[in-house]
Every structure is written in C-alpha cells, then in structure tokens.
C-alpha cells in the first residue's frame, strides 16, 4: 500500500526492518541504549558491535542518565543495509492517561526531524511501543500515522517513509487506519 504527502511516498508493508535498504531505520530502543529484546535485539544482532559502541559513546556524553522517552539519537547502521539507525524510546503503556499518546507522537516526530536534519531521504519505522511496552496497536497506529502525516505536511526533504509491520495482523490494522486518516 502506498500513498503520498506532497513529494513524499508513504509505504506500509509487512517485513523485517533489519532487511530494509533505506537511509535510516528506526529502533524502538529502551533508555539504556544498550540493546534489548524485540526489534532492538534484532537490530543490534544484525548491525553488529559498531552500533553498540556508538550508543555507549552517546551515553557517555549526551545522555549519561539514558535517553528520555520521546527523544531520538542517531548512530551508523553498522553491518545493516541501512546507512543509519535512529534510536528512539516510546512510552510504556499505562492505560492511556499518562501522556502516552504525546510521548509516542514525539518519538516519531523527533525521529523524522533528526532524519531531515541530516539530509536523509528515506526512513523506515517499526511499530514503536506495541511489543514489550504494551501499547495497543490500534491506538499506536493512529498516533504513528498522524505524526508522519503532520510532519510531512509541515516539513520538506524526506522522499520515502516506510512502516514495516512484523505481523499480518499489524499490517491489517495499519491499512484500516490509513484509509481513515488519509480519507481514502
Ligand atoms: P517496544 O518495547 O517499543 O514495545 P518491541 O521490539 O517489543 O518494542 O516491539 C515493537 C514492535 O516491533 C512489535 O510490533 C514487534 O512485533 C515488532 N518487531 C519485532 N522484531 C521486528 C523486526 N525485526 N522488524 C520489524 N518489526 C519487528
């Protein structure tokens, strides 16, 4: 499925984000930036030690107490096909009244802004927060799609944004939400 906002294509596919050939893939990291389970583990396993070393450097300099929820940082892509990895931290789902939507929106927005600031053209996102962090996929997909739509309406430079969903079920939820949010 493919749509357009101004000059930027938005694609929604099922797949493995570590296999994407794009300028940057986004990692649903945790504040330690030291790797973890889910997509974070997969990115570090396939990307190799270089990514972890750069994350350690970021911890030692910019974020000694860890990366706050909603913020984003960038490392190289190590052995991945992607040139860069943008690491962001989504919120843990606590029922929906703890600022989760705003924090998830920020995680997407700050990742896009970092990519744009570096002059990157293509970026791929996983479904941030909907694994171990427990954010319901129907609510998270609404936030994710709105964040990308709003960003692209306001900012120029990006040419391709890909949502890479791991499961067929998540892909179906995203397709449904896309038609609502983009009035298809
Ligand atoms: P979080 O802690 O932010 O919830 P998780 O990694 O636990 O992060 O889950 C986020 C989403 O990433 C889930 O929907 C999970 O199915 C998905 N996921 C796991 N591995 C991959 C992968 N290799 N490529 C794309 N998505 C993945």
mmCIF file with all atom_site columns, C-alpha atoms and ligand atoms in Angstrom:
data_model
loop_
_atom_site.group_PDB
_atom_site.id
_atom_site.type_symbol
_atom_site.label_atom_id
_atom_site.label_alt_id
_atom_site.label_comp_id
_atom_site.label_asym_id
_atom_site.label_entity_id
_atom_site.label_seq_id
_atom_site.pdbx_PDB_ins_code
_atom_site.Cartn_x
_atom_site.Cartn_y
_atom_site.Cartn_z
_atom_site.occupancy
_atom_site.B_iso_or_equiv
_atom_site.pdbx_formal_charge
_atom_site.auth_seq_id
_atom_site.auth_comp_id
_atom_site.auth_asym_id
_atom_site.auth_atom_id
_atom_site.pdbx_PDB_model_num
ATOM   1   C CA  . UNK A 1 1   ? 0.000  0.000  0.000  1.00 0.00 ? 1   UNK A CA  1
ATOM   2   C CA  . UNK A 1 2   ? 1.374  3.417  -0.990 1.00 0.00 ? 2   UNK A CA  1
ATOM   3   C CA  . UNK A 1 3   ? 0.181  6.986  -0.526 1.00 0.00 ? 3   UNK A CA  1
ATOM   4   C CA  . UNK A 1 4   ? 1.734  10.433 -0.963 1.00 0.00 ? 4   UNK A CA  1
ATOM   5   C CA  . UNK A 1 5   ? 2.019  13.580 1.121  1.00 0.00 ? 5   UNK A CA  1
ATOM   6   C CA  . UNK A 1 6   ? 3.412  16.347 -1.096 1.00 0.00 ? 6   UNK A CA  1
ATOM   7   C CA  . UNK A 1 7   ? 6.620  14.848 -2.567 1.00 0.00 ? 7   UNK A CA  1
ATOM   8   C CA  . UNK A 1 8   ? 6.967  12.021 -0.053 1.00 0.00 ? 8   UNK A CA  1
ATOM   9   C CA  . UNK A 1 9   ? 5.806  8.444  -0.561 1.00 0.00 ? 9   UNK A CA  1
ATOM   10  C CA  . UNK A 1 10  ? 4.445  6.577  2.444  1.00 0.00 ? 10  UNK A CA  1
ATOM   11  C CA  . UNK A 1 11  ? 4.593  2.789  2.163  1.00 0.00 ? 11  UNK A CA  1
ATOM   12  C CA  . UNK A 1 12  ? 3.082  0.255  4.528  1.00 0.00 ? 12  UNK A CA  1
ATOM   13  C CA  . UNK A 1 13  ? 4.490  -3.252 4.286  1.00 0.00 ? 13  UNK A CA  1
ATOM   14  C CA  . UNK A 1 14  ? 4.905  -6.460 6.264  1.00 0.00 ? 14  UNK A CA  1
ATOM   15  C CA  . UNK A 1 15  ? 8.526  -7.428 6.840  1.00 0.00 ? 15  UNK A CA  1
ATOM   16  C CA  . UNK A 1 16  ? 11.694 -7.327 8.884  1.00 0.00 ? 16  UNK A CA  1
ATOM   17  C CA  . UNK A 1 17  ? 13.025 -3.819 9.451  1.00 0.00 ? 17  UNK A CA  1
ATOM   18  C CA  . UNK A 1 18  ? 16.631 -5.063 9.634  1.00 0.00 ? 18  UNK A CA  1
ATOM   19  C CA  . UNK A 1 19  ? 16.366 -6.005 5.935  1.00 0.00 ? 19  UNK A CA  1
ATOM   20  C CA  . UNK A 1 20  ? 15.322 -2.571 4.678  1.00 0.00 ? 20  UNK A CA  1
ATOM   21  C CA  . UNK A 1 21  ? 17.528 -0.661 2.247  1.00 0.00 ? 21  UNK A CA  1
ATOM   22  C CA  . UNK A 1 22  ? 16.881 2.897  3.359  1.00 0.00 ? 22  UNK A CA  1
ATOM   23  C CA  . UNK A 1 23  ? 18.931 5.804  4.670  1.00 0.00 ? 23  UNK A CA  1
ATOM   24  C CA  . UNK A 1 24  ? 17.768 5.128  8.246  1.00 0.00 ? 24  UNK A CA  1
ATOM   25  C CA  . UNK A 1 25  ? 15.808 2.522  10.131 1.00 0.00 ? 25  UNK A CA  1
ATOM   26  C CA  . UNK A 1 26  ? 14.285 3.468  13.459 1.00 0.00 ? 26  UNK A CA  1
ATOM   27  C CA  . UNK A 1 27  ? 14.936 1.372  16.534 1.00 0.00 ? 27  UNK A CA  1
ATOM   28  C CA  . UNK A 1 28  ? 12.301 1.040  19.279 1.00 0.00 ? 28  UNK A CA  1
ATOM   29  C CA  . UNK A 1 29  ? 15.037 1.228  21.907 1.00 0.00 ? 29  UNK A CA  1
ATOM   30  C CA  . UNK A 1 30  ? 14.893 1.499  25.676 1.00 0.00 ? 30  UNK A CA  1
ATOM   31  C CA  . UNK A 1 31  ? 16.510 4.363  27.638 1.00 0.00 ? 31  UNK A CA  1
ATOM   32  C CA  . UNK A 1 32  ? 19.740 2.427  28.293 1.00 0.00 ? 32  UNK A CA  1
ATOM   33  C CA  . UNK A 1 33  ? 20.534 2.260  24.539 1.00 0.00 ? 33  UNK A CA  1
ATOM   34  C CA  . UNK A 1 34  ? 22.343 -0.972 25.362 1.00 0.00 ? 34  UNK A CA  1
ATOM   35  C CA  . UNK A 1 35  ? 20.089 -3.265 23.337 1.00 0.00 ? 35  UNK A CA  1
ATOM   36  C CA  . UNK A 1 36  ? 17.228 -5.454 24.482 1.00 0.00 ? 36  UNK A CA  1
ATOM   37  C CA  . UNK A 1 37  ? 14.559 -7.772 23.119 1.00 0.00 ? 37  UNK A CA  1
ATOM   38  C CA  . UNK A 1 38  ? 12.236 -7.439 20.131 1.00 0.00 ? 38  UNK A CA  1
ATOM   39  C CA  . UNK A 1 39  ? 13.235 -5.189 17.287 1.00 0.00 ? 39  UNK A CA  1
ATOM   40  C CA  . UNK A 1 40  ? 16.044 -3.634 19.384 1.00 0.00 ? 40  UNK A CA  1
ATOM   41  C CA  . UNK A 1 41  ? 17.727 -7.023 19.814 1.00 0.00 ? 41  UNK A CA  1
ATOM   42  C CA  . UNK A 1 42  ? 17.313 -7.846 16.133 1.00 0.00 ? 42  UNK A CA  1
ATOM   43  C CA  . UNK A 1 43  ? 18.919 -4.540 15.045 1.00 0.00 ? 43  UNK A CA  1
ATOM   44  C CA  . UNK A 1 44  ? 21.932 -4.940 17.352 1.00 0.00 ? 44  UNK A CA  1
ATOM   45  C CA  . UNK A 1 45  ? 22.421 -8.617 16.420 1.00 0.00 ? 45  UNK A CA  1
ATOM   46  C CA  . UNK A 1 46  ? 22.434 -7.930 12.708 1.00 0.00 ? 46  UNK A CA  1
ATOM   47  C CA  . UNK A 1 47  ? 24.077 -4.490 12.851 1.00 0.00 ? 47  UNK A CA  1
ATOM   48  C CA  . UNK A 1 48  ? 26.993 -5.626 14.980 1.00 0.00 ? 48  UNK A CA  1
ATOM   49  C CA  . UNK A 1 49  ? 29.219 -4.089 17.640 1.00 0.00 ? 49  UNK A CA  1
ATOM   50  C CA  . UNK A 1 50  ? 29.717 -0.710 15.921 1.00 0.00 ? 50  UNK A CA  1
ATOM   51  C CA  . UNK A 1 51  ? 26.152 0.369  16.747 1.00 0.00 ? 51  UNK A CA  1
ATOM   52  C CA  . UNK A 1 52  ? 26.570 -0.574 20.418 1.00 0.00 ? 52  UNK A CA  1
ATOM   53  C CA  . UNK A 1 53  ? 29.883 1.271  20.623 1.00 0.00 ? 53  UNK A CA  1
ATOM   54  C CA  . UNK A 1 54  ? 28.298 4.436  19.252 1.00 0.00 ? 54  UNK A CA  1
ATOM   55  C CA  . UNK A 1 55  ? 25.397 4.035  21.689 1.00 0.00 ? 55  UNK A CA  1
ATOM   56  C CA  . UNK A 1 56  ? 27.895 3.763  24.557 1.00 0.00 ? 56  UNK A CA  1
ATOM   57  C CA  . UNK A 1 57  ? 29.521 6.969  23.348 1.00 0.00 ? 57  UNK A CA  1
ATOM   58  C CA  . UNK A 1 58  ? 26.144 8.739  23.320 1.00 0.00 ? 58  UNK A CA  1
ATOM   59  C CA  . UNK A 1 59  ? 25.507 7.525  26.895 1.00 0.00 ? 59  UNK A CA  1
ATOM   60  C CA  . UNK A 1 60  ? 28.956 8.712  27.990 1.00 0.00 ? 60  UNK A CA  1
ATOM   61  C CA  . UNK A 1 61  ? 28.467 12.189 26.515 1.00 0.00 ? 61  UNK A CA  1
ATOM   62  C CA  . UNK A 1 62  ? 24.935 13.385 25.679 1.00 0.00 ? 62  UNK A CA  1
ATOM   63  C CA  . UNK A 1 63  ? 22.747 11.159 27.857 1.00 0.00 ? 63  UNK A CA  1
ATOM   64  C CA  . UNK A 1 64  ? 24.561 9.768  30.934 1.00 0.00 ? 64  UNK A CA  1
ATOM   65  C CA  . UNK A 1 65  ? 21.194 9.001  32.572 1.00 0.00 ? 65  UNK A CA  1
ATOM   66  C CA  . UNK A 1 66  ? 19.738 7.334  29.495 1.00 0.00 ? 66  UNK A CA  1
ATOM   67  C CA  . UNK A 1 67  ? 17.689 8.544  26.541 1.00 0.00 ? 67  UNK A CA  1
ATOM   68  C CA  . UNK A 1 68  ? 14.420 10.104 27.754 1.00 0.00 ? 68  UNK A CA  1
ATOM   69  C CA  . UNK A 1 69  ? 11.140 8.784  26.358 1.00 0.00 ? 69  UNK A CA  1
ATOM   70  C CA  . UNK A 1 70  ? 10.170 10.586 23.144 1.00 0.00 ? 70  UNK A CA  1
ATOM   71  C CA  . UNK A 1 71  ? 13.733 11.658 22.261 1.00 0.00 ? 71  UNK A CA  1
ATOM   72  C CA  . UNK A 1 72  ? 15.844 10.302 19.391 1.00 0.00 ? 72  UNK A CA  1
ATOM   73  C CA  . UNK A 1 73  ? 19.551 9.870  18.596 1.00 0.00 ? 73  UNK A CA  1
ATOM   74  C CA  . UNK A 1 74  ? 21.416 8.570  15.543 1.00 0.00 ? 74  UNK A CA  1
ATOM   75  C CA  . UNK A 1 75  ? 24.224 6.056  15.005 1.00 0.00 ? 75  UNK A CA  1
ATOM   76  C CA  . UNK A 1 76  ? 25.651 4.467  11.903 1.00 0.00 ? 76  UNK A CA  1
ATOM   77  C CA  . UNK A 1 77  ? 23.999 1.320  10.581 1.00 0.00 ? 77  UNK A CA  1
ATOM   78  C CA  . UNK A 1 78  ? 26.978 -0.955 11.179 1.00 0.00 ? 78  UNK A CA  1
ATOM   79  C CA  . UNK A 1 79  ? 26.549 -4.123 9.090  1.00 0.00 ? 79  UNK A CA  1
ATOM   80  C CA  . UNK A 1 80  ? 22.947 -3.326 8.185  1.00 0.00 ? 80  UNK A CA  1
ATOM   81  C CA  . UNK A 1 81  ? 21.801 -2.336 4.699  1.00 0.00 ? 81  UNK A CA  1
ATOM   82  C CA  . UNK A 1 82  ? 20.550 0.927  6.212  1.00 0.00 ? 82  UNK A CA  1
ATOM   83  C CA  . UNK A 1 83  ? 23.202 3.653  6.477  1.00 0.00 ? 83  UNK A CA  1
ATOM   84  C CA  . UNK A 1 84  ? 21.954 4.840  9.886  1.00 0.00 ? 84  UNK A CA  1
ATOM   85  C CA  . UNK A 1 85  ? 19.922 3.720  12.862 1.00 0.00 ? 85  UNK A CA  1
ATOM   86  C CA  . UNK A 1 86  ? 17.791 6.295  14.665 1.00 0.00 ? 86  UNK A CA  1
ATOM   87  C CA  . UNK A 1 87  ? 17.190 5.127  18.218 1.00 0.00 ? 87  UNK A CA  1
ATOM   88  C CA  . UNK A 1 88  ? 14.082 6.421  19.946 1.00 0.00 ? 88  UNK A CA  1
ATOM   89  C CA  . UNK A 1 89  ? 12.240 5.424  23.107 1.00 0.00 ? 89  UNK A CA  1
ATOM   90  C CA  . UNK A 1 90  ? 8.479  5.011  23.006 1.00 0.00 ? 90  UNK A CA  1
ATOM   91  C CA  . UNK A 1 91  ? 6.304  5.155  26.117 1.00 0.00 ? 91  UNK A CA  1
ATOM   92  C CA  . UNK A 1 92  ? 5.322  2.157  28.202 1.00 0.00 ? 92  UNK A CA  1
ATOM   93  C CA  . UNK A 1 93  ? 1.516  1.767  28.024 1.00 0.00 ? 93  UNK A CA  1
ATOM   94  C CA  . UNK A 1 94  ? -0.003 2.583  31.438 1.00 0.00 ? 94  UNK A CA  1
ATOM   95  C CA  . UNK A 1 95  ? -3.670 2.737  30.450 1.00 0.00 ? 95  UNK A CA  1
ATOM   96  C CA  . UNK A 1 96  ? -3.617 5.827  28.264 1.00 0.00 ? 96  UNK A CA  1
ATOM   97  C CA  . UNK A 1 97  ? -3.848 8.648  30.815 1.00 0.00 ? 97  UNK A CA  1
ATOM   98  C CA  . UNK A 1 98  ? -0.123 9.069  31.448 1.00 0.00 ? 98  UNK A CA  1
ATOM   99  C CA  . UNK A 1 99  ? 0.750  11.129 28.368 1.00 0.00 ? 99  UNK A CA  1
ATOM   100 C CA  . UNK A 1 100 ? 1.400  8.038  26.263 1.00 0.00 ? 100 UNK A CA  1
ATOM   101 C CA  . UNK A 1 101 ? -0.041 9.482  23.029 1.00 0.00 ? 101 UNK A CA  1
ATOM   102 C CA  . UNK A 1 102 ? 2.008  12.697 23.285 1.00 0.00 ? 102 UNK A CA  1
ATOM   103 C CA  . UNK A 1 103 ? 5.191  10.752 24.025 1.00 0.00 ? 103 UNK A CA  1
ATOM   104 C CA  . UNK A 1 104 ? 4.645  8.315  21.164 1.00 0.00 ? 104 UNK A CA  1
ATOM   105 C CA  . UNK A 1 105 ? 3.929  11.226 18.816 1.00 0.00 ? 105 UNK A CA  1
ATOM   106 C CA  . UNK A 1 106 ? 7.203  12.838 19.952 1.00 0.00 ? 106 UNK A CA  1
ATOM   107 C CA  . UNK A 1 107 ? 9.162  9.621  19.325 1.00 0.00 ? 107 UNK A CA  1
ATOM   108 C CA  . UNK A 1 108 ? 8.003  9.578  15.684 1.00 0.00 ? 108 UNK A CA  1
ATOM   109 C CA  . UNK A 1 109 ? 8.328  13.353 15.223 1.00 0.00 ? 109 UNK A CA  1
ATOM   110 C CA  . UNK A 1 110 ? 11.827 13.600 16.695 1.00 0.00 ? 110 UNK A CA  1
ATOM   111 C CA  . UNK A 1 111 ? 12.996 10.633 14.597 1.00 0.00 ? 111 UNK A CA  1
ATOM   112 C CA  . UNK A 1 112 ? 11.697 12.283 11.428 1.00 0.00 ? 112 UNK A CA  1
ATOM   113 C CA  . UNK A 1 113 ? 13.211 15.622 12.419 1.00 0.00 ? 113 UNK A CA  1
ATOM   114 C CA  . UNK A 1 114 ? 16.606 14.037 13.050 1.00 0.00 ? 114 UNK A CA  1
ATOM   115 C CA  . UNK A 1 115 ? 16.488 12.324 9.642  1.00 0.00 ? 115 UNK A CA  1
ATOM   116 C CA  . UNK A 1 116 ? 15.514 15.566 7.930  1.00 0.00 ? 116 UNK A CA  1
ATOM   117 C CA  . UNK A 1 117 ? 18.239 17.490 9.783  1.00 0.00 ? 117 UNK A CA  1
ATOM   118 C CA  . UNK A 1 118 ? 20.837 15.047 8.454  1.00 0.00 ? 118 UNK A CA  1
ATOM   119 C CA  . UNK A 1 119 ? 19.524 15.418 4.930  1.00 0.00 ? 119 UNK A CA  1
ATOM   120 C CA  . UNK A 1 120 ? 18.303 11.812 4.799  1.00 0.00 ? 120 UNK A CA  1
ATOM   121 C CA  . UNK A 1 121 ? 15.713 10.902 2.169  1.00 0.00 ? 121 UNK A CA  1
ATOM   122 C CA  . UNK A 1 122 ? 14.259 7.571  3.286  1.00 0.00 ? 122 UNK A CA  1
ATOM   123 C CA  . UNK A 1 123 ? 13.335 6.210  6.710  1.00 0.00 ? 123 UNK A CA  1
ATOM   124 C CA  . UNK A 1 124 ? 11.657 3.018  7.946  1.00 0.00 ? 124 UNK A CA  1
ATOM   125 C CA  . UNK A 1 125 ? 9.731  2.683  11.207 1.00 0.00 ? 125 UNK A CA  1
ATOM   126 C CA  . UNK A 1 126 ? 8.707  -0.379 13.193 1.00 0.00 ? 126 UNK A CA  1
ATOM   127 C CA  . UNK A 1 127 ? 5.554  -0.210 15.316 1.00 0.00 ? 127 UNK A CA  1
ATOM   128 C CA  . UNK A 1 128 ? 7.105  1.584  18.305 1.00 0.00 ? 128 UNK A CA  1
ATOM   129 C CA  . UNK A 1 129 ? 5.854  0.620  21.807 1.00 0.00 ? 129 UNK A CA  1
ATOM   130 C CA  . UNK A 1 130 ? 3.424  -2.096 20.665 1.00 0.00 ? 130 UNK A CA  1
ATOM   131 C CA  . UNK A 1 131 ? 5.585  -5.069 21.706 1.00 0.00 ? 131 UNK A CA  1
ATOM   132 C CA  . UNK A 1 132 ? 7.082  -5.335 25.183 1.00 0.00 ? 132 UNK A CA  1
ATOM   133 C CA  . UNK A 1 133 ? 5.822  -1.814 26.014 1.00 0.00 ? 133 UNK A CA  1
ATOM   134 C CA  . UNK A 1 134 ? 2.202  -2.938 25.575 1.00 0.00 ? 134 UNK A CA  1
ATOM   135 C CA  . UNK A 1 135 ? 0.717  -0.010 23.608 1.00 0.00 ? 135 UNK A CA  1
ATOM   136 C CA  . UNK A 1 136 ? -2.461 -1.233 21.839 1.00 0.00 ? 136 UNK A CA  1
ATOM   137 C CA  . UNK A 1 137 ? -1.768 -1.409 18.089 1.00 0.00 ? 137 UNK A CA  1
ATOM   138 C CA  . UNK A 1 138 ? -4.990 0.319  17.003 1.00 0.00 ? 138 UNK A CA  1
ATOM   139 C CA  . UNK A 1 139 ? -4.223 3.348  19.183 1.00 0.00 ? 139 UNK A CA  1
ATOM   140 C CA  . UNK A 1 140 ? -0.483 3.349  18.409 1.00 0.00 ? 140 UNK A CA  1
ATOM   141 C CA  . UNK A 1 141 ? -1.039 3.166  14.648 1.00 0.00 ? 141 UNK A CA  1
ATOM   142 C CA  . UNK A 1 142 ? -3.306 6.228  14.782 1.00 0.00 ? 142 UNK A CA  1
ATOM   143 C CA  . UNK A 1 143 ? -0.590 8.204  16.562 1.00 0.00 ? 143 UNK A CA  1
ATOM   144 C CA  . UNK A 1 144 ? 2.150  6.940  14.226 1.00 0.00 ? 144 UNK A CA  1
ATOM   145 C CA  . UNK A 1 145 ? 0.257  7.790  11.041 1.00 0.00 ? 145 UNK A CA  1
ATOM   146 C CA  . UNK A 1 146 ? -0.833 11.199 12.314 1.00 0.00 ? 146 UNK A CA  1
ATOM   147 C CA  . UNK A 1 147 ? 2.714  12.064 13.374 1.00 0.00 ? 147 UNK A CA  1
ATOM   148 C CA  . UNK A 1 148 ? 4.089  11.220 9.927  1.00 0.00 ? 148 UNK A CA  1
ATOM   149 C CA  . UNK A 1 149 ? 1.228  12.986 8.118  1.00 0.00 ? 149 UNK A CA  1
ATOM   150 C CA  . UNK A 1 150 ? 1.599  16.163 10.190 1.00 0.00 ? 150 UNK A CA  1
ATOM   151 C CA  . UNK A 1 151 ? 5.375  16.161 9.836  1.00 0.00 ? 151 UNK A CA  1
ATOM   152 C CA  . UNK A 1 152 ? 5.308  15.750 6.060  1.00 0.00 ? 152 UNK A CA  1
ATOM   153 C CA  . UNK A 1 153 ? 2.646  18.440 5.673  1.00 0.00 ? 153 UNK A CA  1
ATOM   154 C CA  . UNK A 1 154 ? 4.890  20.864 7.556  1.00 0.00 ? 154 UNK A CA  1
ATOM   155 C CA  . UNK A 1 155 ? 8.429  19.863 6.556  1.00 0.00 ? 155 UNK A CA  1
ATOM   156 C CA  . UNK A 1 156 ? 10.102 19.123 3.216  1.00 0.00 ? 156 UNK A CA  1
ATOM   157 C CA  . UNK A 1 157 ? 13.068 16.935 2.329  1.00 0.00 ? 157 UNK A CA  1
ATOM   158 C CA  . UNK A 1 158 ? 12.047 13.357 3.055  1.00 0.00 ? 158 UNK A CA  1
ATOM   159 C CA  . UNK A 1 159 ? 11.120 11.325 -0.016 1.00 0.00 ? 159 UNK A CA  1
ATOM   160 C CA  . UNK A 1 160 ? 10.082 7.970  1.450  1.00 0.00 ? 160 UNK A CA  1
ATOM   161 C CA  . UNK A 1 161 ? 8.662  6.829  4.794  1.00 0.00 ? 161 UNK A CA  1
ATOM   162 C CA  . UNK A 1 162 ? 8.075  3.095  5.232  1.00 0.00 ? 162 UNK A CA  1
ATOM   163 C CA  . UNK A 1 163 ? 6.120  1.461  8.043  1.00 0.00 ? 163 UNK A CA  1
ATOM   164 C CA  . UNK A 1 164 ? 7.455  -2.079 8.427  1.00 0.00 ? 164 UNK A CA  1
ATOM   165 C CA  . UNK A 1 165 ? 4.976  -4.231 10.308 1.00 0.00 ? 165 UNK A CA  1
ATOM   166 C CA  . UNK A 1 166 ? 6.179  -7.535 11.653 1.00 0.00 ? 166 UNK A CA  1
ATOM   167 C CA  . UNK A 1 167 ? 2.857  -9.395 11.574 1.00 0.00 ? 167 UNK A CA  1
ATOM   168 C CA  . UNK A 1 168 ? -0.018 -9.689 9.096  1.00 0.00 ? 168 UNK A CA  1
ATOM   169 C CA  . UNK A 1 169 ? -2.399 -8.597 11.845 1.00 0.00 ? 169 UNK A CA  1
ATOM   170 C CA  . UNK A 1 170 ? -0.493 -5.367 12.488 1.00 0.00 ? 170 UNK A CA  1
ATOM   171 C CA  . UNK A 1 171 ? -0.395 -4.702 8.738  1.00 0.00 ? 171 UNK A CA  1
ATOM   172 C CA  . UNK A 1 172 ? -4.196 -5.052 8.568  1.00 0.00 ? 172 UNK A CA  1
ATOM   173 C CA  . UNK A 1 173 ? -4.679 -2.605 11.449 1.00 0.00 ? 173 UNK A CA  1
ATOM   174 C CA  . UNK A 1 174 ? -2.402 -0.080 9.740  1.00 0.00 ? 174 UNK A CA  1
ATOM   175 C CA  . UNK A 1 175 ? -4.216 -0.437 6.398  1.00 0.00 ? 175 UNK A CA  1
ATOM   176 C CA  . UNK A 1 176 ? -7.537 0.201  8.099  1.00 0.00 ? 176 UNK A CA  1
ATOM   177 C CA  . UNK A 1 177 ? -6.209 3.286  9.906  1.00 0.00 ? 177 UNK A CA  1
ATOM   178 C CA  . UNK A 1 178 ? -4.580 4.677  6.759  1.00 0.00 ? 178 UNK A CA  1
ATOM   179 C CA  . UNK A 1 179 ? -7.878 4.770  4.929  1.00 0.00 ? 179 UNK A CA  1
ATOM   180 C CA  . UNK A 1 180 ? -9.480 6.629  7.863  1.00 0.00 ? 180 UNK A CA  1
ATOM   181 C CA  . UNK A 1 181 ? -6.671 9.118  8.428  1.00 0.00 ? 181 UNK A CA  1
ATOM   182 C CA  . UNK A 1 182 ? -5.946 9.842  4.746  1.00 0.00 ? 182 UNK A CA  1
ATOM   183 C CA  . UNK A 1 183 ? -9.635 9.745  3.707  1.00 0.00 ? 183 UNK A CA  1
ATOM   184 C CA  . UNK A 1 184 ? -9.038 7.077  1.047  1.00 0.00 ? 184 UNK A CA  1
HETATM 185 P P1  . LIG B 2 .   ? 8.650  -1.857 22.354 1.00 0.00 ? 1   LIG B P1  1
HETATM 186 O O1  . LIG B 2 .   ? 9.481  -2.165 23.589 1.00 0.00 ? 1   LIG B O1  1
HETATM 187 O O2  . LIG B 2 .   ? 8.795  -0.427 21.884 1.00 0.00 ? 1   LIG B O2  1
HETATM 188 O O3  . LIG B 2 .   ? 7.241  -2.295 22.519 1.00 0.00 ? 1   LIG B O3  1
HETATM 189 P P2  . LIG B 2 .   ? 9.304  -4.260 20.747 1.00 0.00 ? 1   LIG B P2  1
HETATM 190 O O4  . LIG B 2 .   ? 10.540 -4.505 19.976 1.00 0.00 ? 1   LIG B O4  1
HETATM 191 O O5  . LIG B 2 .   ? 8.989  -5.147 21.893 1.00 0.00 ? 1   LIG B O5  1
HETATM 192 O O6  . LIG B 2 .   ? 9.370  -2.703 21.187 1.00 0.00 ? 1   LIG B O6  1
HETATM 193 O O7  . LIG B 2 .   ? 8.082  -4.288 19.760 1.00 0.00 ? 1   LIG B O7  1
HETATM 194 C C1  . LIG B 2 .   ? 7.799  -3.282 18.811 1.00 0.00 ? 1   LIG B C1  1
HETATM 195 C C2  . LIG B 2 .   ? 7.254  -3.884 17.546 1.00 0.00 ? 1   LIG B C2  1
HETATM 196 O O8  . LIG B 2 .   ? 8.345  -4.367 16.757 1.00 0.00 ? 1   LIG B O8  1
HETATM 197 C C3  . LIG B 2 .   ? 6.323  -5.073 17.743 1.00 0.00 ? 1   LIG B C3  1
HETATM 198 O O9  . LIG B 2 .   ? 5.176  -4.873 16.941 1.00 0.00 ? 1   LIG B O9  1
HETATM 199 C C4  . LIG B 2 .   ? 7.144  -6.260 17.218 1.00 0.00 ? 1   LIG B C4  1
HETATM 200 O O10 . LIG B 2 .   ? 6.297  -7.230 16.635 1.00 0.00 ? 1   LIG B O10 1
HETATM 201 C C5  . LIG B 2 .   ? 7.979  -5.583 16.159 1.00 0.00 ? 1   LIG B C5  1
HETATM 202 N N1  . LIG B 2 .   ? 9.210  -6.272 15.710 1.00 0.00 ? 1   LIG B N1  1
HETATM 203 C C6  . LIG B 2 .   ? 9.981  -7.178 16.355 1.00 0.00 ? 1   LIG B C6  1
HETATM 204 N N2  . LIG B 2 .   ? 11.033 -7.544 15.586 1.00 0.00 ? 1   LIG B N2  1
HETATM 205 C C7  . LIG B 2 .   ? 10.918 -6.829 14.415 1.00 0.00 ? 1   LIG B C7  1
HETATM 206 C C8  . LIG B 2 .   ? 11.668 -6.756 13.197 1.00 0.00 ? 1   LIG B C8  1
HETATM 207 N N3  . LIG B 2 .   ? 12.785 -7.485 13.013 1.00 0.00 ? 1   LIG B N3  1
HETATM 208 N N4  . LIG B 2 .   ? 11.229 -5.926 12.217 1.00 0.00 ? 1   LIG B N4  1
HETATM 209 C C9  . LIG B 2 .   ? 10.119 -5.165 12.376 1.00 0.00 ? 1   LIG B C9  1
HETATM 210 N N5  . LIG B 2 .   ? 9.364  -5.203 13.498 1.00 0.00 ? 1   LIG B N5  1
HETATM 211 C C10 . LIG B 2 .   ? 9.762  -6.017 14.494 1.00 0.00 ? 1   LIG B C10 1
#
